[in-house]
Short mmCIF file of N, CA, C and O in Angstrom, two decimals:
data_model
loop_
_atom_site.label_atom_id
_atom_site.label_comp_id
_atom_site.label_asym_id
_atom_site.label_seq_id
_atom_site.Cartn_x
_atom_site.Cartn_y
_atom_site.Cartn_z
N MET A 442 -27.74 3.93 -7.44
CA MET A 442 -26.31 3.91 -7.72
C MET A 442 -25.70 2.65 -7.09
O MET A 442 -26.09 2.25 -6.00
N ALA A 443 -24.76 2.06 -7.77
CA ALA A 443 -24.07 0.88 -7.25
C ALA A 443 -23.29 1.26 -5.99
O ALA A 443 -22.68 2.31 -5.93
N GLN A 444 -23.33 0.39 -4.99
CA GLN A 444 -22.61 0.63 -3.74
C GLN A 444 -21.60 -0.49 -3.55
O GLN A 444 -21.97 -1.66 -3.55
N PHE A 445 -20.35 -0.14 -3.41
CA PHE A 445 -19.30 -1.10 -3.13
C PHE A 445 -18.84 -0.91 -1.69
O PHE A 445 -18.72 0.22 -1.23
N THR A 446 -18.56 -2.00 -1.00
CA THR A 446 -18.02 -1.90 0.35
C THR A 446 -16.59 -1.38 0.30
O THR A 446 -16.19 -0.54 1.11
N PHE A 447 -15.81 -1.87 -0.67
CA PHE A 447 -14.43 -1.46 -0.83
C PHE A 447 -14.17 -1.09 -2.27
O PHE A 447 -14.82 -1.59 -3.19
N GLY A 448 -13.20 -0.23 -2.47
CA GLY A 448 -12.73 0.10 -3.80
C GLY A 448 -11.48 -0.69 -4.10
O GLY A 448 -11.12 -1.61 -3.36
N PRO A 449 -10.79 -0.36 -5.18
CA PRO A 449 -9.55 -1.04 -5.51
C PRO A 449 -8.54 -0.90 -4.36
O PRO A 449 -8.54 0.08 -3.63
N VAL A 450 -7.71 -1.91 -4.22
CA VAL A 450 -6.73 -1.97 -3.13
C VAL A 450 -5.34 -2.10 -3.71
O VAL A 450 -5.14 -2.81 -4.70
N GLU A 451 -4.40 -1.41 -3.11
CA GLU A 451 -3.00 -1.52 -3.51
C GLU A 451 -2.17 -1.96 -2.31
O GLU A 451 -2.43 -1.53 -1.18
N LEU A 452 -1.21 -2.82 -2.57
CA LEU A 452 -0.27 -3.26 -1.56
C LEU A 452 1.07 -2.59 -1.84
O LEU A 452 1.60 -2.72 -2.96
N TYR A 453 1.58 -1.88 -0.87
CA TYR A 453 2.88 -1.23 -0.98
C TYR A 453 3.85 -1.92 -0.04
O TYR A 453 3.57 -2.06 1.14
N LEU A 454 4.98 -2.34 -0.56
CA LEU A 454 6.05 -2.87 0.26
C LEU A 454 7.13 -1.80 0.31
O LEU A 454 7.73 -1.47 -0.71
N VAL A 455 7.34 -1.26 1.50
CA VAL A 455 8.23 -0.11 1.67
C VAL A 455 9.42 -0.52 2.53
O VAL A 455 9.26 -0.87 3.70
N GLY A 456 10.61 -0.52 1.93
CA GLY A 456 11.82 -0.85 2.68
C GLY A 456 12.06 0.16 3.79
O GLY A 456 11.87 1.36 3.60
N LEU A 457 12.46 -0.34 4.95
CA LEU A 457 12.67 0.51 6.11
C LEU A 457 14.14 0.53 6.51
O LEU A 457 14.86 -0.44 6.29
N GLU A 458 14.53 1.64 7.11
CA GLU A 458 15.84 1.70 7.75
C GLU A 458 15.60 1.28 9.19
O GLU A 458 15.00 2.01 9.96
N GLY A 459 15.99 0.10 9.55
CA GLY A 459 15.69 -0.45 10.87
C GLY A 459 14.46 -1.32 10.80
O GLY A 459 14.04 -1.77 9.73
N ASP A 460 13.85 -1.54 11.96
CA ASP A 460 12.71 -2.47 12.01
C ASP A 460 11.38 -1.76 12.28
O ASP A 460 10.39 -2.40 12.59
N ARG A 461 11.37 -0.45 12.15
CA ARG A 461 10.15 0.33 12.37
C ARG A 461 10.05 1.44 11.33
O ARG A 461 11.06 1.94 10.87
N PRO A 462 8.82 1.85 11.01
CA PRO A 462 8.69 2.99 10.10
C PRO A 462 9.22 4.26 10.77
O PRO A 462 9.00 4.48 11.96
N SER A 463 9.92 5.07 10.01
CA SER A 463 10.44 6.33 10.53
C SER A 463 9.30 7.33 10.70
O SER A 463 8.19 7.13 10.18
N ALA A 464 9.58 8.40 11.39
CA ALA A 464 8.57 9.46 11.57
C ALA A 464 8.13 9.99 10.21
O ALA A 464 6.95 10.30 10.01
N GLY A 465 9.04 10.08 9.26
CA GLY A 465 8.70 10.57 7.93
C GLY A 465 7.74 9.65 7.20
O GLY A 465 6.82 10.12 6.52
N VAL A 466 7.92 8.35 7.34
CA VAL A 466 7.01 7.39 6.72
C VAL A 466 5.62 7.51 7.34
O VAL A 466 4.61 7.57 6.65
N LEU A 467 5.58 7.58 8.67
CA LEU A 467 4.29 7.70 9.37
C LEU A 467 3.59 9.01 9.01
O LEU A 467 2.38 9.05 8.82
N GLU A 468 4.37 10.09 8.91
CA GLU A 468 3.79 11.39 8.56
C GLU A 468 3.23 11.38 7.13
O GLU A 468 2.13 11.86 6.88
N ALA A 469 3.98 10.81 6.21
CA ALA A 469 3.52 10.76 4.81
C ALA A 469 2.22 9.96 4.71
O ALA A 469 1.27 10.39 4.04
N LEU A 470 2.17 8.85 5.38
CA LEU A 470 0.97 8.03 5.37
C LEU A 470 -0.18 8.75 6.07
O LEU A 470 -1.31 8.79 5.56
N GLY A 471 0.10 9.35 7.22
CA GLY A 471 -0.93 10.08 7.96
C GLY A 471 -1.52 11.23 7.17
O GLY A 471 -2.74 11.44 7.17
N ASN A 472 -0.67 11.97 6.47
CA ASN A 472 -1.16 13.08 5.65
C ASN A 472 -2.09 12.60 4.56
O ASN A 472 -3.12 13.22 4.28
N LEU A 473 -1.74 11.50 3.94
CA LEU A 473 -2.58 10.95 2.87
C LEU A 473 -3.90 10.43 3.42
O LEU A 473 -4.96 10.65 2.83
N LEU A 474 -3.86 9.79 4.57
CA LEU A 474 -5.09 9.29 5.20
C LEU A 474 -6.00 10.45 5.61
O LEU A 474 -7.22 10.35 5.50
N ASP A 475 -5.41 11.54 6.07
CA ASP A 475 -6.20 12.71 6.47
C ASP A 475 -6.99 13.30 5.31
O ASP A 475 -8.06 13.86 5.51
N THR A 476 -6.48 13.17 4.10
CA THR A 476 -7.18 13.72 2.94
C THR A 476 -8.33 12.82 2.48
O THR A 476 -9.12 13.21 1.64
N GLU A 477 -8.37 11.59 3.02
CA GLU A 477 -9.38 10.59 2.68
C GLU A 477 -9.33 10.17 1.21
O GLU A 477 -10.31 9.68 0.67
N VAL A 478 -8.19 10.34 0.58
CA VAL A 478 -7.99 9.87 -0.78
C VAL A 478 -7.79 8.35 -0.76
O VAL A 478 -8.14 7.65 -1.69
N VAL A 479 -7.23 7.87 0.35
CA VAL A 479 -7.06 6.44 0.58
C VAL A 479 -7.55 6.10 1.97
O VAL A 479 -7.71 6.98 2.82
N ARG A 480 -7.80 4.81 2.18
CA ARG A 480 -8.18 4.32 3.51
C ARG A 480 -7.23 3.18 3.85
O ARG A 480 -6.97 2.31 3.02
N LEU A 481 -6.70 3.21 5.07
CA LEU A 481 -5.79 2.17 5.53
C LEU A 481 -6.58 0.91 5.87
O LEU A 481 -7.49 0.95 6.70
N LEU A 482 -6.26 -0.18 5.18
CA LEU A 482 -6.94 -1.44 5.46
C LEU A 482 -6.11 -2.35 6.36
O LEU A 482 -6.65 -3.03 7.22
N ASP A 483 -4.81 -2.36 6.14
CA ASP A 483 -3.94 -3.24 6.91
C ASP A 483 -2.52 -2.69 6.86
O ASP A 483 -2.16 -1.97 5.92
N PHE A 484 -1.74 -3.03 7.86
CA PHE A 484 -0.35 -2.57 7.94
C PHE A 484 0.42 -3.60 8.74
O PHE A 484 -0.01 -3.98 9.83
N MET A 485 1.52 -4.05 8.19
CA MET A 485 2.34 -5.01 8.92
C MET A 485 3.81 -4.76 8.62
O MET A 485 4.15 -4.13 7.62
N ILE A 486 4.65 -5.25 9.52
CA ILE A 486 6.09 -5.17 9.34
C ILE A 486 6.58 -6.58 9.02
O ILE A 486 6.27 -7.54 9.73
N ILE A 487 7.34 -6.69 7.94
CA ILE A 487 7.96 -7.96 7.56
C ILE A 487 9.45 -7.81 7.82
O ILE A 487 10.10 -6.92 7.26
N THR A 488 9.97 -8.65 8.70
CA THR A 488 11.39 -8.61 9.05
C THR A 488 12.02 -9.93 8.64
O THR A 488 11.46 -11.00 8.89
N LYS A 489 13.18 -9.82 7.99
CA LYS A 489 13.91 -11.02 7.59
C LYS A 489 15.28 -10.96 8.26
O LYS A 489 16.03 -10.00 8.05
N ASP A 490 15.59 -11.98 9.08
CA ASP A 490 16.88 -11.98 9.74
C ASP A 490 17.97 -12.41 8.75
O ASP A 490 17.68 -12.74 7.60
N THR A 491 19.21 -12.38 9.20
CA THR A 491 20.33 -12.67 8.30
C THR A 491 20.32 -14.11 7.78
O THR A 491 20.94 -14.41 6.77
N ASP A 492 19.60 -15.00 8.47
CA ASP A 492 19.47 -16.39 8.01
C ASP A 492 18.29 -16.57 7.07
O ASP A 492 18.04 -17.68 6.59
N GLY A 493 17.53 -15.49 6.82
CA GLY A 493 16.39 -15.58 5.92
C GLY A 493 15.07 -15.91 6.59
O GLY A 493 14.05 -16.06 5.93
N GLU A 494 15.08 -16.03 7.92
CA GLU A 494 13.85 -16.32 8.67
C GLU A 494 12.97 -15.07 8.69
O GLU A 494 13.43 -13.98 9.00
N VAL A 495 11.69 -15.23 8.32
CA VAL A 495 10.76 -14.10 8.21
C VAL A 495 9.85 -14.04 9.43
O VAL A 495 9.31 -15.05 9.87
N THR A 496 9.69 -12.82 9.96
CA THR A 496 8.75 -12.55 11.04
C THR A 496 7.79 -11.47 10.55
O THR A 496 8.23 -10.46 10.00
N VAL A 497 6.50 -11.69 10.76
CA VAL A 497 5.48 -10.71 10.35
C VAL A 497 4.79 -10.20 11.61
O VAL A 497 4.31 -10.98 12.44
N THR A 498 4.75 -8.88 11.75
CA THR A 498 4.09 -8.24 12.88
C THR A 498 2.91 -7.44 12.37
O THR A 498 3.10 -6.47 11.62
N GLU A 499 1.71 -7.83 12.75
CA GLU A 499 0.50 -7.06 12.41
C GLU A 499 0.47 -5.83 13.31
O GLU A 499 0.46 -5.96 14.53
N ILE A 500 0.42 -4.66 12.72
CA ILE A 500 0.45 -3.43 13.49
C ILE A 500 -0.83 -3.23 14.30
O ILE A 500 -0.82 -2.61 15.34
N GLU A 501 -1.92 -3.81 13.86
CA GLU A 501 -3.19 -3.67 14.59
C GLU A 501 -3.01 -4.03 16.06
O GLU A 501 -3.58 -3.40 16.94
N TYR A 502 -2.21 -5.04 16.32
CA TYR A 502 -2.04 -5.53 17.67
C TYR A 502 -0.98 -4.77 18.46
O TYR A 502 -0.94 -4.87 19.67
N GLU A 503 -0.14 -4.03 17.78
CA GLU A 503 0.93 -3.29 18.45
C GLU A 503 1.03 -1.87 17.90
O GLU A 503 2.11 -1.33 17.75
N SER A 504 -0.11 -1.24 17.62
CA SER A 504 -0.10 0.06 16.95
C SER A 504 0.60 1.14 17.77
O SER A 504 1.29 1.98 17.21
N GLU A 505 0.45 1.12 19.07
CA GLU A 505 1.12 2.12 19.92
C GLU A 505 2.64 1.99 19.80
O GLU A 505 3.34 2.99 19.71
N ASP A 506 3.13 0.76 19.82
CA ASP A 506 4.58 0.52 19.76
C ASP A 506 5.20 1.00 18.45
O ASP A 506 6.38 1.27 18.39
N TYR A 507 4.40 1.05 17.40
CA TYR A 507 4.92 1.41 16.09
C TYR A 507 4.54 2.83 15.66
O TYR A 507 4.72 3.20 14.51
N GLY A 508 3.99 3.63 16.56
CA GLY A 508 3.69 5.02 16.25
C GLY A 508 2.37 5.26 15.57
O GLY A 508 2.13 6.34 15.04
N PHE A 509 1.48 4.29 15.57
CA PHE A 509 0.18 4.45 14.93
C PHE A 509 -0.90 4.86 15.90
O PHE A 509 -1.99 5.20 15.51
N GLY A 510 -0.65 4.81 17.16
CA GLY A 510 -1.60 5.17 18.20
C GLY A 510 -3.06 4.86 17.94
O GLY A 510 -3.60 4.91 17.72
N GLY A 511 -3.66 3.93 17.73
CA GLY A 511 -5.09 3.71 17.54
C GLY A 511 -5.57 3.88 16.11
O GLY A 511 -6.75 4.20 15.93
N ALA A 512 -4.71 3.76 15.15
CA ALA A 512 -5.16 3.91 13.76
C ALA A 512 -6.21 2.85 13.46
O ALA A 512 -6.08 1.70 13.87
N ASP A 513 -7.25 3.25 12.77
CA ASP A 513 -8.32 2.34 12.41
C ASP A 513 -7.97 1.64 11.10
O ASP A 513 -7.84 2.29 10.07
N MET A 514 -7.82 0.34 11.17
CA MET A 514 -7.53 -0.44 9.97
C MET A 514 -8.79 -1.22 9.62
O MET A 514 -9.27 -2.02 10.40
N ALA A 515 -9.29 -0.97 8.43
CA ALA A 515 -10.63 -1.42 8.06
C ALA A 515 -10.72 -2.88 7.64
O ALA A 515 -11.81 -3.43 7.62
N ALA A 516 -9.63 -3.52 7.30
CA ALA A 516 -9.73 -4.90 6.81
C ALA A 516 -8.45 -5.67 7.13
O ALA A 516 -7.79 -6.20 6.23
N VAL A 517 -8.10 -5.73 8.40
CA VAL A 517 -6.89 -6.45 8.80
C VAL A 517 -6.97 -7.89 8.30
O VAL A 517 -8.01 -8.54 8.41
N GLY A 518 -5.89 -8.34 7.72
CA GLY A 518 -5.84 -9.70 7.19
C GLY A 518 -6.16 -9.81 5.72
O GLY A 518 -6.12 -10.90 5.15
N ILE A 519 -6.45 -8.67 5.08
CA ILE A 519 -6.79 -8.72 3.66
C ILE A 519 -5.59 -9.16 2.81
O ILE A 519 -5.76 -9.78 1.77
N ALA A 520 -4.40 -8.84 3.27
CA ALA A 520 -3.20 -9.36 2.60
C ALA A 520 -3.03 -10.79 3.08
O ALA A 520 -2.78 -11.04 4.25
N GLY A 521 -3.21 -11.73 2.18
CA GLY A 521 -3.17 -13.14 2.55
C GLY A 521 -1.76 -13.67 2.72
O GLY A 521 -0.77 -13.01 2.38
N ASP A 522 -1.68 -14.87 3.23
CA ASP A 522 -0.38 -15.51 3.44
C ASP A 522 0.42 -15.61 2.15
O ASP A 522 1.63 -15.41 2.16
N ASP A 523 -0.25 -15.89 1.03
CA ASP A 523 0.46 -15.97 -0.25
C ASP A 523 1.05 -14.62 -0.64
O ASP A 523 2.18 -14.54 -1.13
N ASP A 524 0.28 -13.54 -0.42
CA ASP A 524 0.78 -12.19 -0.71
C ASP A 524 2.01 -11.90 0.14
O ASP A 524 3.03 -11.41 -0.37
N ILE A 525 1.89 -12.18 1.43
CA ILE A 525 2.99 -11.88 2.36
C ILE A 525 4.23 -12.70 2.00
O ILE A 525 5.34 -12.17 1.96
N GLU A 526 4.04 -13.97 1.71
CA GLU A 526 5.17 -14.83 1.35
C GLU A 526 5.87 -14.34 0.09
O GLU A 526 7.09 -14.26 0.03
N GLN A 527 5.08 -13.96 -0.90
CA GLN A 527 5.65 -13.47 -2.16
C GLN A 527 6.40 -12.16 -1.95
O GLN A 527 7.51 -11.98 -2.45
N LEU A 528 5.81 -11.24 -1.20
CA LEU A 528 6.46 -9.96 -0.97
C LEU A 528 7.66 -10.08 -0.04
O LEU A 528 8.64 -9.34 -0.20
N ALA A 529 7.63 -11.01 0.90
CA ALA A 529 8.76 -11.21 1.80
C ALA A 529 10.02 -11.61 1.04
O ALA A 529 11.14 -11.33 1.50
N GLU A 530 9.86 -12.23 -0.13
CA GLU A 530 11.02 -12.59 -0.94
C GLU A 530 11.79 -11.35 -1.38
O GLU A 530 12.99 -11.43 -1.67
N LEU A 531 11.13 -10.20 -1.45
CA LEU A 531 11.77 -8.97 -1.89
C LEU A 531 12.53 -8.25 -0.77
O LEU A 531 13.26 -7.30 -1.02
N VAL A 532 12.32 -8.69 0.47
CA VAL A 532 12.99 -8.07 1.63
C VAL A 532 14.37 -8.72 1.77
O VAL A 532 14.47 -9.93 1.95
N PRO A 533 15.43 -7.92 1.69
CA PRO A 533 16.78 -8.49 1.81
C PRO A 533 17.02 -9.04 3.22
O PRO A 533 16.48 -8.51 4.20
N PRO A 534 17.83 -10.10 3.33
CA PRO A 534 18.16 -10.61 4.66
C PRO A 534 18.76 -9.52 5.54
O PRO A 534 19.52 -8.67 5.06
N GLY A 535 18.37 -9.53 6.80
CA GLY A 535 18.89 -8.53 7.74
C GLY A 535 18.18 -7.19 7.66
O GLY A 535 18.71 -6.19 8.13
N SER A 536 17.00 -7.15 7.07
CA SER A 536 16.29 -5.87 6.96
C SER A 536 14.79 -6.08 7.16
O SER A 536 14.31 -7.19 7.34
N SER A 537 14.07 -4.96 7.10
CA SER A 537 12.62 -4.97 7.31
C SER A 537 11.93 -4.12 6.27
O SER A 537 12.54 -3.24 5.66
N ALA A 538 10.64 -4.38 6.12
CA ALA A 538 9.80 -3.58 5.21
C ALA A 538 8.41 -3.49 5.81
O ALA A 538 7.98 -4.37 6.57
N ALA A 539 7.72 -2.42 5.47
CA ALA A 539 6.32 -2.26 5.86
C ALA A 539 5.46 -2.68 4.68
O ALA A 539 5.73 -2.31 3.55
N LEU A 540 4.46 -3.49 4.97
CA LEU A 540 3.46 -3.84 3.97
C LEU A 540 2.22 -3.02 4.30
O LEU A 540 1.60 -3.22 5.33
N VAL A 541 1.93 -2.07 3.44
CA VAL A 541 0.82 -1.14 3.65
C VAL A 541 -0.26 -1.48 2.62
O VAL A 541 0.00 -1.51 1.43
N VAL A 542 -1.46 -1.75 3.12
CA VAL A 542 -2.59 -2.09 2.25
C VAL A 542 -3.55 -0.91 2.27
O VAL A 542 -4.11 -0.57 3.31
N LEU A 543 -3.69 -0.27 1.11
CA LEU A 543 -4.50 0.94 1.00
C LEU A 543 -5.65 0.73 0.03
O LEU A 543 -5.46 0.19 -1.06
N GLU A 544 -6.82 1.18 0.44
CA GLU A 544 -7.97 1.23 -0.47
C GLU A 544 -7.95 2.60 -1.14
O GLU A 544 -7.79 3.63 -0.48
N LEU A 545 -8.09 2.61 -2.44
CA LEU A 545 -8.13 3.86 -3.19
C LEU A 545 -9.57 4.37 -3.17
O LEU A 545 -10.39 3.99 -4.00
N THR A 546 -9.89 5.22 -2.21
CA THR A 546 -11.28 5.65 -2.05
C THR A 546 -11.77 6.46 -3.23
O THR A 546 -12.94 6.38 -3.59
N TRP A 547 -10.90 7.23 -3.86
CA TRP A 547 -11.30 7.97 -5.06
C TRP A 547 -11.71 7.00 -6.17
O TRP A 547 -12.66 7.24 -6.89
N ALA A 548 -10.99 5.87 -6.27
CA ALA A 548 -11.29 4.89 -7.31
C ALA A 548 -12.57 4.12 -6.99
O ALA A 548 -13.27 3.66 -7.89
N LYS A 549 -12.87 3.99 -5.70
CA LYS A 549 -14.14 3.34 -5.31
C LYS A 549 -15.31 4.17 -5.84
O LYS A 549 -16.25 3.63 -6.43
N LYS A 550 -15.23 5.48 -5.63
CA LYS A 550 -16.30 6.36 -6.12
C LYS A 550 -16.42 6.29 -7.64
O LYS A 550 -17.52 6.23 -8.19
N LEU A 551 -15.30 6.29 -8.31
CA LEU A 551 -15.30 6.21 -9.77
C LEU A 551 -15.88 4.86 -10.23
O LEU A 551 -16.71 4.82 -11.14
N SER A 552 -15.48 3.78 -9.58
CA SER A 552 -15.99 2.45 -9.92
C SER A 552 -17.50 2.36 -9.71
O SER A 552 -18.22 1.77 -10.52
N GLU A 553 -17.98 2.94 -8.62
CA GLU A 553 -19.42 2.95 -8.35
C GLU A 553 -20.17 3.69 -9.45
O GLU A 553 -21.22 3.24 -9.92
N ARG A 554 -19.62 4.81 -9.88
CA ARG A 554 -20.27 5.59 -10.94
C ARG A 554 -20.25 4.87 -12.27
O ARG A 554 -21.22 4.90 -13.02
N PHE A 555 -19.13 4.23 -12.57
CA PHE A 555 -19.08 3.42 -13.80
C PHE A 555 -20.14 2.33 -13.75
O PHE A 555 -20.90 2.14 -14.71
N ALA A 556 -20.21 1.61 -12.64
CA ALA A 556 -21.17 0.50 -12.51
C ALA A 556 -22.60 1.01 -12.61
O ALA A 556 -23.45 0.38 -13.25
N ALA A 557 -22.88 2.15 -12.00
CA ALA A 557 -24.23 2.71 -12.03
C ALA A 557 -24.63 3.10 -13.46
O ALA A 557 -25.81 3.05 -13.81
N SER A 558 -23.65 3.44 -14.28
CA SER A 558 -23.94 3.83 -15.66
C SER A 558 -24.03 2.62 -16.59
O SER A 558 -24.29 2.78 -17.79
N GLY A 559 -23.78 1.44 -16.04
CA GLY A 559 -23.82 0.23 -16.85
C GLY A 559 -22.47 -0.16 -17.42
O GLY A 559 -22.35 -1.16 -18.11
N ALA A 560 -21.45 0.63 -17.13
CA ALA A 560 -20.10 0.32 -17.63
C ALA A 560 -19.43 -0.67 -16.69
O ALA A 560 -19.80 -0.82 -15.54
N GLU A 561 -18.40 -1.33 -17.21
CA GLU A 561 -17.67 -2.31 -16.43
C GLU A 561 -16.18 -2.05 -16.61
O GLU A 561 -15.70 -1.95 -17.75
N VAL A 562 -15.45 -1.93 -15.52
CA VAL A 562 -14.00 -1.76 -15.59
C VAL A 562 -13.41 -3.11 -15.97
O VAL A 562 -13.56 -4.09 -15.24
N LEU A 563 -12.78 -3.18 -17.11
CA LEU A 563 -12.23 -4.44 -17.60
C LEU A 563 -10.78 -4.65 -17.19
O LEU A 563 -10.32 -5.78 -17.05
N SER A 564 -10.05 -3.57 -17.01
CA SER A 564 -8.65 -3.69 -16.62
C SER A 564 -8.15 -2.35 -16.12
O SER A 564 -8.62 -1.30 -16.56
N VAL A 565 -7.22 -2.40 -15.20
CA VAL A 565 -6.53 -1.22 -14.72
C VAL A 565 -5.05 -1.57 -14.67
O VAL A 565 -4.68 -2.62 -14.16
N GLU A 566 -4.22 -0.76 -15.24
CA GLU A 566 -2.78 -0.98 -15.21
C GLU A 566 -2.14 0.18 -14.47
O GLU A 566 -2.48 1.34 -14.71
N ARG A 567 -1.24 -0.13 -13.59
CA ARG A 567 -0.52 0.91 -12.85
C ARG A 567 0.93 0.90 -13.31
O ARG A 567 1.55 -0.16 -13.39
N ILE A 568 1.44 2.07 -13.63
CA ILE A 568 2.85 2.22 -13.99
C ILE A 568 3.53 2.87 -12.79
O ILE A 568 3.13 3.96 -12.37
N PRO A 569 4.52 2.21 -12.20
CA PRO A 569 5.18 2.76 -11.01
C PRO A 569 5.79 4.14 -11.29
O PRO A 569 6.30 4.40 -12.39
N ALA A 570 5.74 5.00 -10.29
CA ALA A 570 6.23 6.38 -10.42
C ALA A 570 7.67 6.45 -10.93
O ALA A 570 7.96 7.27 -11.82
N PRO A 571 8.62 5.62 -10.44
CA PRO A 571 9.98 5.71 -10.98
C PRO A 571 10.05 5.43 -12.48
O PRO A 571 10.83 6.04 -13.19
N VAL A 572 9.21 4.52 -12.96
CA VAL A 572 9.19 4.20 -14.39
C VAL A 572 8.66 5.39 -15.19
O VAL A 572 9.23 5.78 -16.21
N VAL A 573 7.55 5.97 -14.73
CA VAL A 573 6.96 7.12 -15.41
C VAL A 573 7.97 8.28 -15.46
O VAL A 573 8.20 8.87 -16.51
N ASN A 574 8.58 8.57 -14.31
CA ASN A 574 9.51 9.68 -14.25
C ASN A 574 10.75 9.44 -15.12
O ASN A 574 11.24 10.35 -15.77
N GLY A 575 11.24 8.20 -15.12
CA GLY A 575 12.37 7.87 -15.98
C GLY A 575 12.03 8.03 -17.45
O GLY A 575 12.82 8.55 -18.23
N LEU A 576 10.83 7.60 -17.82
CA LEU A 576 10.38 7.73 -19.20
C LEU A 576 10.24 9.19 -19.60
O LEU A 576 10.70 9.61 -20.67
N VAL A 577 9.61 9.99 -18.74
CA VAL A 577 9.44 11.42 -19.04
C VAL A 577 10.79 12.10 -19.15
O VAL A 577 11.03 12.91 -20.06
N ASP A 578 11.73 11.77 -18.25
CA ASP A 578 13.07 12.35 -18.32
C ASP A 578 13.76 11.97 -19.62
O ASP A 578 14.41 12.80 -20.26
N ALA A 579 13.62 10.71 -20.03
CA ALA A 579 14.25 10.25 -21.27
C ALA A 579 13.67 10.97 -22.48
O ALA A 579 14.40 11.41 -23.37
N VAL A 580 12.35 11.11 -22.52
CA VAL A 580 11.70 11.80 -23.63
C VAL A 580 12.10 13.28 -23.64
O VAL A 580 12.39 13.85 -24.70
N SER A 581 12.13 13.90 -22.46
CA SER A 581 12.52 15.32 -22.37
C SER A 581 13.94 15.52 -22.87
O SER A 581 14.22 16.49 -23.59
N SER A 582 14.84 14.63 -22.49
CA SER A 582 16.25 14.80 -22.92
C SER A 582 16.37 14.58 -24.43
O SER A 582 17.19 15.21 -25.08
N MET A 583 15.55 13.69 -25.00
CA MET A 583 15.58 13.47 -26.44
C MET A 583 15.05 14.71 -27.16
O MET A 583 15.56 15.08 -28.23
N ASN A 584 14.04 15.36 -26.60
CA ASN A 584 13.47 16.55 -27.23
C ASN A 584 14.41 17.76 -27.14
O ASN A 584 14.31 18.65 -27.96
N GLU A 585 15.30 17.74 -26.14
CA GLU A 585 16.26 18.84 -26.00
C GLU A 585 17.37 18.75 -27.02
O GLU A 585 18.03 19.72 -27.31
N ASN A 586 17.59 17.57 -27.53
CA ASN A 586 18.71 17.36 -28.47
C ASN A 586 18.32 17.70 -29.86
O ASN A 586 17.57 17.84 -30.53
#
């Protein structure tokens, strides 16, 4: 069977209230990690001051300060400078966001099985949850009329 070191990776930029993830954000992430559906590869805080100056804090080095207490991050630095720069543009001045890099472990297993069967994943498209839900709501309301 084909063996991959990593599966597909997703980068989530999550706007924060303040400059740290709330307990709810940490709990949601922790619950998902506990199920082993995803694996945390990297986590950083991107802060943009009111003048537009960006500061990036790698949580690996300050995990206790940010409520992660020793979380194991499997590939710190996988989000490159270009990724960070591009995503930092989405952070409004005077606010912060968490950049969470997650490996989709379920998709790694699926990819390994596809590869072992001789198949090749040619493309994967992700539709964001708000878009899917908006579309389903629109279709449902049309069907009600």
